[in-house]
């Protein structure tokens, strides 16, 4: 693993050394159940209190508005469950065509249960139309569920404007902040969002720990019933994961510097002709690049890149291997060929300048090799 250049941090991030160090005592001597009344249990409960405070500080909310879950997918499912339980006569949901599969699949399931789902489209920069959003919300809209940052392109949607638009209606607003959390400053207090979903493994905590913000003024219906998390999420808490997530939140408190991403992007654009950047470059996560390279198939590129020790992805990691072009890039108006020639490169706070320098050599060589192997006459779509 030593020499691997890891540029797939939107899929998952390595656990930060400080996070691992913070977790370790809770996997060893501090193994108590946080619900137990003796000191071993009370120590675990106190560690959870600390972590909840660390996460609430990063999210800009009250600690009692933060519920620990097993990850982003569970948080999304819980937010939907709670929002739809609030007013069972409302059977309409507004979401977008470019959501993560966790939301897409849930919406497909709910359609099968008789819910009506409106999927908002995006423009060719991946941006959402706020007027279109406002027009799609009806008196029977129970829930609006939208991304903050897209996992494939990094495109950021205007969170404050989204919240302000939905606040004028009676619909509940859930935001999938799995990719943006820890990269973009957040202040939930007063924002007007009802639910927000988070995942630890996107910011150097381990897999299997997540969070759900539930606005204290909104009624909550648990998905998993039990006494933990103040009756809102049953199941013995993942103490070490929670402590690690808290530590990761502390590490994410400083702004994420886009300098290495920008350096990689400008180098690749200069070295590889016939390359386009997918997504709104002015409103993007500071760690993500999505590029299309004419004349190549991203599946072939991934094999050669892997052989040279570079990890990145073609579409969202959950869809890799499906052979289908990205639904996100398709929604932005790319053709199948364009979408299938795209790569996502995503950095983390642990990415080094040396890795970026090596990636800046490997990628142009791989693209050139693929183009030489099957030349395309005219890069028509890149004019
Ligand atoms: N939402 C987005 C935008 C994601 O990128 C992901 C994971 O890739 C998820 C939700 C699901 O999170 P988890 O893997 O923690 O279930």
mmCIF file of C-alpha atoms and ligand atoms in Angstrom:
data_model
loop_
_atom_site.group_PDB
_atom_site.id
_atom_site.type_symbol
_atom_site.label_atom_id
_atom_site.label_comp_id
_atom_site.label_asym_id
_atom_site.label_seq_id
_atom_site.Cartn_x
_atom_site.Cartn_y
_atom_site.Cartn_z
ATOM 1 C CA UNK A 1 0.000 0.000 0.000
ATOM 2 C CA UNK A 2 3.002 2.265 0.673
ATOM 3 C CA UNK A 3 3.473 3.782 -2.735
ATOM 4 C CA UNK A 4 -0.160 3.920 -3.814
ATOM 5 C CA UNK A 5 -1.341 7.349 -4.897
ATOM 6 C CA UNK A 6 -4.821 7.543 -3.456
ATOM 7 C CA UNK A 7 -7.051 10.032 -5.269
ATOM 8 C CA UNK A 8 -10.433 8.471 -4.542
ATOM 9 C CA UNK A 9 -11.267 10.205 -1.280
ATOM 10 C CA UNK A 10 -14.894 10.799 -2.241
ATOM 11 C CA UNK A 11 -15.264 7.010 -2.147
ATOM 12 C CA UNK A 12 -13.641 6.755 1.259
ATOM 13 C CA UNK A 13 -10.713 8.269 3.135
ATOM 14 C CA UNK A 14 -7.924 6.599 5.083
ATOM 15 C CA UNK A 15 -8.371 6.756 8.848
ATOM 16 C CA UNK A 16 -6.170 9.602 10.116
ATOM 17 C CA UNK A 17 -3.402 8.503 12.539
ATOM 18 C CA UNK A 18 -4.768 10.854 15.224
ATOM 19 C CA UNK A 19 -8.228 9.307 14.791
ATOM 20 C CA UNK A 20 -6.887 5.783 15.161
ATOM 21 C CA UNK A 21 -4.973 6.834 18.259
ATOM 22 C CA UNK A 22 -8.095 8.386 19.802
ATOM 23 C CA UNK A 23 -10.134 5.254 19.058
ATOM 24 C CA UNK A 24 -7.736 2.639 20.318
ATOM 25 C CA UNK A 25 -8.390 2.915 24.083
ATOM 26 C CA UNK A 26 -12.107 2.334 23.411
ATOM 27 C CA UNK A 27 -11.361 -0.921 21.603
ATOM 28 C CA UNK A 28 -9.085 -2.102 24.397
ATOM 29 C CA UNK A 29 -9.636 -1.419 28.108
ATOM 30 C CA UNK A 30 -12.498 1.036 27.578
ATOM 31 C CA UNK A 31 -14.846 -1.527 26.092
ATOM 32 C CA UNK A 32 -17.775 -0.816 28.419
ATOM 33 C CA UNK A 33 -21.343 -0.436 27.229
ATOM 34 C CA UNK A 34 -22.181 3.275 27.430
ATOM 35 C CA UNK A 35 -25.599 2.389 28.858
ATOM 36 C CA UNK A 36 -24.065 0.552 31.845
ATOM 37 C CA UNK A 37 -24.146 2.322 35.184
ATOM 38 C CA UNK A 38 -20.703 1.300 36.495
ATOM 39 C CA UNK A 39 -17.611 3.343 35.838
ATOM 40 C CA UNK A 40 -16.497 1.396 32.731
ATOM 41 C CA UNK A 41 -19.829 2.215 31.102
ATOM 42 C CA UNK A 42 -19.919 5.774 32.382
ATOM 43 C CA UNK A 43 -16.492 6.445 30.879
ATOM 44 C CA UNK A 44 -17.747 5.285 27.471
ATOM 45 C CA UNK A 45 -20.864 7.453 27.848
ATOM 46 C CA UNK A 46 -18.681 10.450 28.711
ATOM 47 C CA UNK A 47 -16.549 9.830 25.601
ATOM 48 C CA UNK A 48 -19.721 9.930 23.513
ATOM 49 C CA UNK A 49 -20.719 13.236 25.104
ATOM 50 C CA UNK A 50 -17.337 14.691 24.147
ATOM 51 C CA UNK A 51 -17.584 13.430 20.563
ATOM 52 C CA UNK A 52 -21.139 14.717 20.176
ATOM 53 C CA UNK A 53 -19.878 18.131 21.254
ATOM 54 C CA UNK A 54 -17.002 17.996 18.739
ATOM 55 C CA UNK A 55 -19.377 17.114 15.890
ATOM 56 C CA UNK A 56 -22.025 19.634 16.904
ATOM 57 C CA UNK A 57 -19.293 22.293 16.948
ATOM 58 C CA UNK A 58 -18.277 21.454 13.359
ATOM 59 C CA UNK A 59 -21.921 21.362 12.228
ATOM 60 C CA UNK A 60 -22.897 24.533 14.099
ATOM 61 C CA UNK A 61 -25.816 22.889 15.905
ATOM 62 C CA UNK A 62 -26.716 21.902 19.467
ATOM 63 C CA UNK A 63 -25.238 18.597 20.706
ATOM 64 C CA UNK A 64 -28.727 17.178 21.328
ATOM 65 C CA UNK A 65 -29.535 17.713 17.648
ATOM 66 C CA UNK A 66 -26.788 15.253 16.611
ATOM 67 C CA UNK A 67 -27.740 11.557 16.446
ATOM 68 C CA UNK A 68 -25.075 8.921 15.829
ATOM 69 C CA UNK A 69 -25.917 6.364 13.121
ATOM 70 C CA UNK A 70 -24.009 3.713 11.179
ATOM 71 C CA UNK A 71 -23.324 6.024 8.218
ATOM 72 C CA UNK A 72 -24.735 8.266 5.542
ATOM 73 C CA UNK A 73 -27.133 5.694 4.119
ATOM 74 C CA UNK A 74 -28.761 5.027 7.484
ATOM 75 C CA UNK A 75 -29.016 8.759 8.173
ATOM 76 C CA UNK A 76 -30.738 9.354 4.831
ATOM 77 C CA UNK A 77 -33.170 6.486 5.443
ATOM 78 C CA UNK A 78 -33.898 7.793 8.942
ATOM 79 C CA UNK A 79 -34.528 11.333 7.724
ATOM 80 C CA UNK A 80 -36.972 10.081 5.095
ATOM 81 C CA UNK A 81 -38.695 7.780 7.584
ATOM 82 C CA UNK A 82 -39.095 10.559 10.118
ATOM 83 C CA UNK A 83 -40.203 13.190 7.615
ATOM 84 C CA UNK A 84 -42.762 10.912 5.964
ATOM 85 C CA UNK A 85 -44.165 9.823 9.333
ATOM 86 C CA UNK A 86 -44.875 13.441 10.270
ATOM 87 C CA UNK A 87 -47.860 13.867 8.029
ATOM 88 C CA UNK A 88 -48.897 10.567 6.442
ATOM 89 C CA UNK A 89 -51.445 12.195 4.123
ATOM 90 C CA UNK A 90 -48.641 13.971 2.257
ATOM 91 C CA UNK A 91 -47.385 11.620 -0.427
ATOM 92 C CA UNK A 92 -45.124 13.742 -2.618
ATOM 93 C CA UNK A 93 -41.309 13.937 -2.466
ATOM 94 C CA UNK A 94 -38.995 16.339 -4.308
ATOM 95 C CA UNK A 95 -35.420 15.274 -4.958
ATOM 96 C CA UNK A 96 -32.934 15.572 -7.827
ATOM 97 C CA UNK A 97 -31.796 13.379 -10.691
ATOM 98 C CA UNK A 98 -28.165 13.522 -9.499
ATOM 99 C CA UNK A 99 -28.466 12.215 -5.932
ATOM 100 C CA UNK A 100 -26.322 9.464 -4.448
ATOM 101 C CA UNK A 101 -27.663 5.939 -4.947
ATOM 102 C CA UNK A 102 -28.719 5.821 -1.273
ATOM 103 C CA UNK A 103 -31.365 8.462 -2.019
ATOM 104 C CA UNK A 104 -32.139 7.314 -5.557
ATOM 105 C CA UNK A 105 -32.860 3.742 -4.471
ATOM 106 C CA UNK A 106 -34.930 4.851 -1.505
ATOM 107 C CA UNK A 107 -37.045 7.076 -3.745
ATOM 108 C CA UNK A 108 -37.579 4.200 -6.199
ATOM 109 C CA UNK A 109 -38.701 2.043 -3.278
ATOM 110 C CA UNK A 110 -41.088 4.735 -2.043
ATOM 111 C CA UNK A 111 -42.582 5.091 -5.517
ATOM 112 C CA UNK A 112 -43.398 1.393 -5.270
ATOM 113 C CA UNK A 113 -45.195 2.217 -2.006
ATOM 114 C CA UNK A 114 -47.397 4.793 -3.741
ATOM 115 C CA UNK A 115 -45.390 7.987 -3.196
ATOM 116 C CA UNK A 116 -44.979 10.413 -6.078
ATOM 117 C CA UNK A 117 -41.399 11.570 -6.648
ATOM 118 C CA UNK A 118 -40.344 14.677 -8.581
ATOM 119 C CA UNK A 119 -36.687 14.543 -9.684
ATOM 120 C CA UNK A 120 -35.264 17.976 -10.451
ATOM 121 C CA UNK A 121 -32.882 18.206 -13.371
ATOM 122 C CA UNK A 122 -29.619 20.182 -13.423
ATOM 123 C CA UNK A 123 -28.000 22.476 -16.000
ATOM 124 C CA UNK A 124 -24.842 21.585 -17.898
ATOM 125 C CA UNK A 125 -22.730 22.806 -14.962
ATOM 126 C CA UNK A 126 -24.582 20.494 -12.578
ATOM 127 C CA UNK A 127 -26.411 23.389 -10.929
ATOM 128 C CA UNK A 128 -29.965 23.215 -9.696
ATOM 129 C CA UNK A 129 -32.626 25.749 -10.714
ATOM 130 C CA UNK A 130 -34.066 27.365 -7.577
ATOM 131 C CA UNK A 131 -37.189 28.595 -9.405
ATOM 132 C CA UNK A 132 -37.794 25.075 -10.630
ATOM 133 C CA UNK A 133 -37.402 23.827 -7.061
ATOM 134 C CA UNK A 134 -39.894 26.383 -5.735
ATOM 135 C CA UNK A 135 -42.389 25.509 -8.467
ATOM 136 C CA UNK A 136 -42.147 21.787 -7.757
ATOM 137 C CA UNK A 137 -43.143 22.045 -4.063
ATOM 138 C CA UNK A 138 -46.871 21.450 -3.562
ATOM 139 C CA UNK A 139 -49.200 21.439 -0.547
ATOM 140 C CA UNK A 140 -48.856 17.633 -0.442
ATOM 141 C CA UNK A 141 -45.032 17.677 -0.585
ATOM 142 C CA UNK A 142 -43.862 15.926 2.562
ATOM 143 C CA UNK A 143 -40.133 16.119 1.923
ATOM 144 C CA UNK A 144 -37.515 17.850 -0.173
ATOM 145 C CA UNK A 145 -34.247 15.887 -0.154
ATOM 146 C CA UNK A 146 -31.214 17.336 -1.929
ATOM 147 C CA UNK A 147 -27.453 17.087 -1.950
ATOM 148 C CA UNK A 148 -25.231 19.855 -0.703
ATOM 149 C CA UNK A 149 -22.198 18.630 -2.682
ATOM 150 C CA UNK A 150 -22.316 16.092 -5.479
ATOM 151 C CA UNK A 151 -20.115 13.062 -4.881
ATOM 152 C CA UNK A 152 -19.110 12.679 -8.551
ATOM 153 C CA UNK A 153 -18.428 16.270 -9.610
ATOM 154 C CA UNK A 154 -18.061 18.048 -6.261
ATOM 155 C CA UNK A 155 -20.566 20.674 -7.449
ATOM 156 C CA UNK A 156 -21.967 22.597 -4.493
ATOM 157 C CA UNK A 157 -25.545 23.751 -4.375
ATOM 158 C CA UNK A 158 -26.426 27.031 -2.637
ATOM 159 C CA UNK A 159 -27.414 25.660 0.749
ATOM 160 C CA UNK A 160 -28.774 28.915 2.193
ATOM 161 C CA UNK A 161 -30.910 29.626 -0.863
ATOM 162 C CA UNK A 162 -32.229 26.057 -0.950
ATOM 163 C CA UNK A 163 -33.184 26.295 2.707
ATOM 164 C CA UNK A 164 -34.749 29.739 2.292
ATOM 165 C CA UNK A 165 -36.854 28.471 -0.631
ATOM 166 C CA UNK A 166 -38.139 25.397 1.190
ATOM 167 C CA UNK A 167 -38.732 27.357 4.411
ATOM 168 C CA UNK A 168 -41.510 29.286 2.670
ATOM 169 C CA UNK A 169 -43.434 26.006 2.331
ATOM 170 C CA UNK A 170 -44.642 23.370 4.769
ATOM 171 C CA UNK A 171 -42.279 20.711 3.386
ATOM 172 C CA UNK A 172 -39.498 19.163 5.447
ATOM 173 C CA UNK A 173 -35.968 19.710 4.102
ATOM 174 C CA UNK A 174 -33.309 17.003 4.262
ATOM 175 C CA UNK A 175 -29.805 17.719 2.983
ATOM 176 C CA UNK A 176 -27.270 15.020 2.118
ATOM 177 C CA UNK A 177 -24.078 16.663 3.369
ATOM 178 C CA UNK A 178 -21.990 13.483 3.301
ATOM 179 C CA UNK A 179 -19.410 14.913 0.880
ATOM 180 C CA UNK A 180 -19.377 18.556 1.985
ATOM 181 C CA UNK A 181 -19.055 18.026 5.742
ATOM 182 C CA UNK A 182 -15.559 18.779 6.937
ATOM 183 C CA UNK A 183 -14.603 20.460 3.667
ATOM 184 C CA UNK A 184 -16.955 23.454 3.690
ATOM 185 C CA UNK A 185 -17.840 25.431 6.843
ATOM 186 C CA UNK A 186 -21.331 24.728 8.129
ATOM 187 C CA UNK A 187 -23.601 26.538 10.554
ATOM 188 C CA UNK A 188 -26.891 24.717 10.963
ATOM 189 C CA UNK A 189 -28.225 27.037 13.658
ATOM 190 C CA UNK A 190 -30.872 29.234 12.060
ATOM 191 C CA UNK A 191 -30.341 27.774 8.581
ATOM 192 C CA UNK A 192 -33.832 26.315 8.232
ATOM 193 C CA UNK A 193 -32.718 22.760 7.399
ATOM 194 C CA UNK A 194 -34.698 20.062 9.246
ATOM 195 C CA UNK A 195 -32.454 17.028 8.699
ATOM 196 C CA UNK A 196 -28.883 16.662 7.482
ATOM 197 C CA UNK A 197 -26.929 13.450 6.846
ATOM 198 C CA UNK A 198 -23.219 12.858 7.508
ATOM 199 C CA UNK A 199 -20.733 10.009 7.210
ATOM 200 C CA UNK A 200 -17.483 9.519 9.116
ATOM 201 C CA UNK A 201 -15.506 7.666 6.475
ATOM 202 C CA UNK A 202 -15.468 10.670 4.137
ATOM 203 C CA UNK A 203 -13.420 12.698 6.633
ATOM 204 C CA UNK A 204 -10.830 10.273 7.979
ATOM 205 C CA UNK A 205 -12.999 8.469 10.553
ATOM 206 C CA UNK A 206 -13.670 4.755 9.985
ATOM 207 C CA UNK A 207 -16.481 3.232 7.959
ATOM 208 C CA UNK A 208 -19.661 2.363 9.822
ATOM 209 C CA UNK A 209 -20.133 5.593 11.758
ATOM 210 C CA UNK A 210 -22.351 8.464 10.682
ATOM 211 C CA UNK A 211 -24.503 11.243 11.979
ATOM 212 C CA UNK A 212 -27.922 12.742 11.500
ATOM 213 C CA UNK A 213 -28.799 16.306 12.402
ATOM 214 C CA UNK A 214 -32.410 16.475 13.531
ATOM 215 C CA UNK A 215 -33.602 20.026 14.169
ATOM 216 C CA UNK A 216 -34.921 20.121 17.747
ATOM 217 C CA UNK A 217 -38.109 21.913 16.654
ATOM 218 C CA UNK A 218 -39.082 19.074 14.293
ATOM 219 C CA UNK A 219 -40.876 15.947 15.563
ATOM 220 C CA UNK A 220 -38.700 12.843 15.245
ATOM 221 C CA UNK A 221 -39.746 9.268 14.505
ATOM 222 C CA UNK A 222 -36.915 6.728 14.888
ATOM 223 C CA UNK A 223 -36.123 4.166 12.235
ATOM 224 C CA UNK A 224 -34.450 1.827 14.737
ATOM 225 C CA UNK A 225 -36.389 1.732 17.976
ATOM 226 C CA UNK A 226 -34.554 1.423 21.263
ATOM 227 C CA UNK A 227 -33.417 3.548 24.140
ATOM 228 C CA UNK A 228 -30.016 4.767 22.935
ATOM 229 C CA UNK A 229 -29.392 8.221 21.483
ATOM 230 C CA UNK A 230 -32.210 9.584 23.614
ATOM 231 C CA UNK A 231 -34.703 7.062 22.174
ATOM 232 C CA UNK A 232 -33.961 8.258 18.659
ATOM 233 C CA UNK A 233 -31.656 5.474 17.438
ATOM 234 C CA UNK A 234 -31.736 2.116 19.140
ATOM 235 C CA UNK A 235 -28.633 -0.067 19.234
ATOM 236 C CA UNK A 236 -25.556 -0.084 21.449
ATOM 237 C CA UNK A 237 -23.405 2.806 20.281
ATOM 238 C CA UNK A 238 -20.219 2.250 18.300
ATOM 239 C CA UNK A 239 -18.092 3.956 20.945
ATOM 240 C CA UNK A 240 -14.717 3.742 19.196
ATOM 241 C CA UNK A 241 -16.229 4.884 15.900
ATOM 242 C CA UNK A 242 -17.976 7.759 17.632
ATOM 243 C CA UNK A 243 -14.769 8.852 19.382
ATOM 244 C CA UNK A 244 -12.917 8.625 16.050
ATOM 245 C CA UNK A 245 -15.599 10.683 14.290
ATOM 246 C CA UNK A 246 -15.319 13.320 17.020
ATOM 247 C CA UNK A 247 -11.555 13.485 16.581
ATOM 248 C CA UNK A 248 -11.993 13.686 12.785
ATOM 249 C CA UNK A 249 -14.318 16.652 13.284
ATOM 250 C CA UNK A 250 -11.592 18.448 15.239
ATOM 251 C CA UNK A 251 -9.095 17.744 12.445
ATOM 252 C CA UNK A 252 -11.551 19.168 9.887
ATOM 253 C CA UNK A 253 -12.001 22.462 11.710
ATOM 254 C CA UNK A 254 -9.443 24.333 9.575
ATOM 255 C CA UNK A 255 -10.402 25.280 6.002
ATOM 256 C CA UNK A 256 -9.668 22.655 3.324
ATOM 257 C CA UNK A 257 -6.983 24.135 1.058
ATOM 258 C CA UNK A 258 -7.796 23.652 -2.656
ATOM 259 C CA UNK A 259 -4.193 24.409 -3.763
ATOM 260 C CA UNK A 260 -3.140 20.822 -4.554
ATOM 261 C CA UNK A 261 -6.400 20.104 -6.386
ATOM 262 C CA UNK A 262 -5.965 23.274 -8.428
ATOM 263 C CA UNK A 263 -2.358 22.403 -9.208
ATOM 264 C CA UNK A 264 -3.346 18.921 -10.390
ATOM 265 C CA UNK A 265 -6.193 20.262 -12.488
ATOM 266 C CA UNK A 266 -4.181 22.976 -14.216
ATOM 267 C CA UNK A 267 -1.297 20.579 -14.897
ATOM 268 C CA UNK A 268 -3.598 17.972 -16.437
ATOM 269 C CA UNK A 269 -5.408 20.556 -18.553
ATOM 270 C CA UNK A 270 -2.058 21.867 -19.814
ATOM 271 C CA UNK A 271 -0.585 18.430 -20.504
ATOM 272 C CA UNK A 272 -3.597 16.620 -21.951
ATOM 273 C CA UNK A 273 -5.320 18.290 -24.899
ATOM 274 C CA UNK A 274 -8.990 17.468 -25.461
ATOM 275 C CA UNK A 275 -9.870 17.508 -21.772
ATOM 276 C CA UNK A 276 -12.923 19.156 -20.260
ATOM 277 C CA UNK A 277 -13.790 19.848 -16.657
ATOM 278 C CA UNK A 278 -17.235 18.610 -15.685
ATOM 279 C CA UNK A 279 -19.182 20.721 -13.216
ATOM 280 C CA UNK A 280 -19.389 24.269 -11.970
ATOM 281 C CA UNK A 281 -15.769 25.226 -11.262
ATOM 282 C CA UNK A 282 -16.791 28.299 -9.288
ATOM 283 C CA UNK A 283 -18.987 26.305 -6.884
ATOM 284 C CA UNK A 284 -17.193 23.081 -6.177
ATOM 285 C CA UNK A 285 -15.724 21.141 -3.279
ATOM 286 C CA UNK A 286 -12.067 22.083 -2.804
ATOM 287 C CA UNK A 287 -10.945 18.447 -3.230
ATOM 288 C CA UNK A 288 -12.743 17.173 -6.339
ATOM 289 C CA UNK A 289 -12.034 17.193 -10.094
ATOM 290 C CA UNK A 290 -14.148 15.464 -12.708
ATOM 291 C CA UNK A 291 -12.578 15.394 -16.175
ATOM 292 C CA UNK A 292 -13.552 13.945 -19.563
ATOM 293 C CA UNK A 293 -10.734 12.984 -21.941
ATOM 294 C CA UNK A 294 -11.747 12.528 -25.569
ATOM 295 C CA UNK A 295 -11.125 9.167 -27.172
ATOM 296 C CA UNK A 296 -10.685 7.059 -24.050
ATOM 297 C CA UNK A 297 -12.828 4.692 -22.067
ATOM 298 C CA UNK A 298 -12.558 5.368 -18.360
ATOM 299 C CA UNK A 299 -12.804 1.650 -17.537
ATOM 300 C CA UNK A 300 -9.638 0.998 -19.578
ATOM 301 C CA UNK A 301 -7.964 4.010 -17.974
ATOM 302 C CA UNK A 302 -8.707 2.742 -14.471
ATOM 303 C CA UNK A 303 -6.972 -0.573 -15.208
ATOM 304 C CA UNK A 304 -3.799 1.130 -16.464
ATOM 305 C CA UNK A 305 -3.851 3.668 -13.635
ATOM 306 C CA UNK A 306 -4.227 0.897 -11.087
ATOM 307 C CA UNK A 307 -1.252 -0.930 -12.617
ATOM 308 C CA UNK A 308 0.760 2.254 -12.093
ATOM 309 C CA UNK A 309 -0.408 2.615 -8.501
ATOM 310 C CA UNK A 310 -2.961 5.399 -8.924
ATOM 311 C CA UNK A 311 -6.441 4.918 -7.425
ATOM 312 C CA UNK A 312 -9.278 7.086 -8.712
ATOM 313 C CA UNK A 313 -12.714 6.349 -10.099
ATOM 314 C CA UNK A 314 -14.887 6.610 -13.151
ATOM 315 C CA UNK A 315 -18.256 7.200 -11.543
ATOM 316 C CA UNK A 316 -19.400 6.987 -7.955
ATOM 317 C CA UNK A 317 -17.708 4.003 -6.318
ATOM 318 C CA UNK A 318 -21.127 2.463 -5.676
ATOM 319 C CA UNK A 319 -21.741 2.302 -9.441
ATOM 320 C CA UNK A 320 -18.242 1.232 -10.514
ATOM 321 C CA UNK A 321 -18.425 -2.014 -12.412
ATOM 322 C CA UNK A 322 -21.987 -1.431 -13.585
ATOM 323 C CA UNK A 323 -20.655 -0.427 -17.030
ATOM 324 C CA UNK A 324 -23.306 2.276 -17.156
ATOM 325 C CA UNK A 325 -22.394 5.896 -17.830
ATOM 326 C CA UNK A 326 -22.727 8.151 -14.802
ATOM 327 C CA UNK A 327 -26.308 9.299 -14.182
ATOM 328 C CA UNK A 328 -24.864 12.569 -12.872
ATOM 329 C CA UNK A 329 -22.920 13.394 -16.040
ATOM 330 C CA UNK A 330 -25.846 12.247 -18.190
ATOM 331 C CA UNK A 331 -28.163 14.600 -16.301
ATOM 332 C CA UNK A 332 -25.669 17.408 -17.049
ATOM 333 C CA UNK A 333 -26.155 16.719 -20.764
ATOM 334 C CA UNK A 334 -23.035 14.688 -21.540
ATOM 335 C CA UNK A 335 -23.433 11.957 -24.155
ATOM 336 C CA UNK A 336 -22.777 8.327 -23.235
ATOM 337 C CA UNK A 337 -19.370 8.546 -24.918
ATOM 338 C CA UNK A 338 -18.431 11.706 -23.050
ATOM 339 C CA UNK A 339 -19.656 10.324 -19.747
ATOM 340 C CA UNK A 340 -17.738 7.078 -20.279
ATOM 341 C CA UNK A 341 -14.514 9.027 -20.867
ATOM 342 C CA UNK A 342 -14.595 10.682 -17.440
ATOM 343 C CA UNK A 343 -12.501 10.256 -14.341
ATOM 344 C CA UNK A 344 -13.043 11.598 -10.849
ATOM 345 C CA UNK A 345 -9.965 12.569 -8.865
ATOM 346 C CA UNK A 346 -10.633 13.409 -5.243
ATOM 347 C CA UNK A 347 -8.036 14.531 -2.710
ATOM 348 C CA UNK A 348 -8.023 14.591 1.070
ATOM 349 C CA UNK A 349 -6.271 16.544 3.783
ATOM 350 C CA UNK A 350 -3.655 13.772 3.797
ATOM 351 C CA UNK A 351 -2.868 14.006 0.056
ATOM 352 C CA UNK A 352 0.743 15.109 -0.464
ATOM 353 C CA UNK A 353 2.406 17.348 -3.053
ATOM 354 C CA UNK A 354 4.531 14.364 -4.012
ATOM 355 C CA UNK A 355 1.442 12.271 -4.801
ATOM 356 C CA UNK A 356 0.086 15.112 -6.950
ATOM 357 C CA UNK A 357 3.403 15.403 -8.785
ATOM 358 C CA UNK A 358 3.393 11.661 -9.527
ATOM 359 C CA UNK A 359 -0.263 11.706 -10.590
ATOM 360 C CA UNK A 360 0.572 14.596 -12.924
ATOM 361 C CA UNK A 361 3.044 12.304 -14.709
ATOM 362 C CA UNK A 362 1.042 9.079 -14.674
ATOM 363 C CA UNK A 363 -2.310 10.420 -15.934
ATOM 364 C CA UNK A 364 -1.008 12.104 -19.120
ATOM 365 C CA UNK A 365 1.052 8.985 -19.947
ATOM 366 C CA UNK A 366 -1.965 6.687 -19.521
ATOM 367 C CA UNK A 367 -4.295 8.906 -21.559
ATOM 368 C CA UNK A 368 -1.680 9.173 -24.333
ATOM 369 C CA UNK A 369 -1.223 5.399 -24.366
ATOM 370 C CA UNK A 370 -4.975 4.768 -24.639
ATOM 371 C CA UNK A 371 -5.365 7.334 -27.399
ATOM 372 C CA UNK A 372 -2.459 5.835 -29.318
ATOM 373 C CA UNK A 373 -4.007 2.362 -29.017
ATOM 374 C CA UNK A 374 -7.355 3.434 -30.507
ATOM 375 C CA UNK A 375 -7.070 6.807 -32.213
ATOM 376 C CA UNK A 376 -10.219 8.873 -32.682
ATOM 377 C CA UNK A 377 -10.346 11.074 -35.806
ATOM 378 C CA UNK A 378 -11.859 14.174 -34.402
ATOM 379 C CA UNK A 379 -12.466 15.212 -30.856
ATOM 380 C CA UNK A 380 -15.837 16.581 -31.935
ATOM 381 C CA UNK A 381 -17.426 16.893 -28.559
ATOM 382 C CA UNK A 382 -14.557 18.881 -27.125
ATOM 383 C CA UNK A 383 -14.688 21.753 -29.583
HETATM 384 N N1 LIG B 1 -24.422 10.395 0.152
HETATM 385 C C1 LIG B 1 -23.342 10.721 -0.564
HETATM 386 C C2 LIG B 1 -23.325 12.018 -1.320
HETATM 387 C C3 LIG B 1 -22.242 9.866 -0.622
HETATM 388 O O1 LIG B 1 -21.188 10.188 -1.361
HETATM 389 C C4 LIG B 1 -22.300 8.649 0.120
HETATM 390 C C5 LIG B 1 -21.186 7.685 0.057
HETATM 391 O O2 LIG B 1 -20.495 7.575 -0.944
HETATM 392 C C6 LIG B 1 -23.445 8.356 0.875
HETATM 393 C C7 LIG B 1 -24.483 9.262 0.866
HETATM 394 C C8 LIG B 1 -23.553 7.104 1.683
HETATM 395 O O3 LIG B 1 -22.763 7.188 2.836
HETATM 396 P P1 LIG B 1 -22.300 5.847 3.617
HETATM 397 O O4 LIG B 1 -21.271 5.195 2.749
HETATM 398 O O5 LIG B 1 -21.748 6.326 4.907
HETATM 399 O O6 LIG B 1 -23.516 5.017 3.792
#
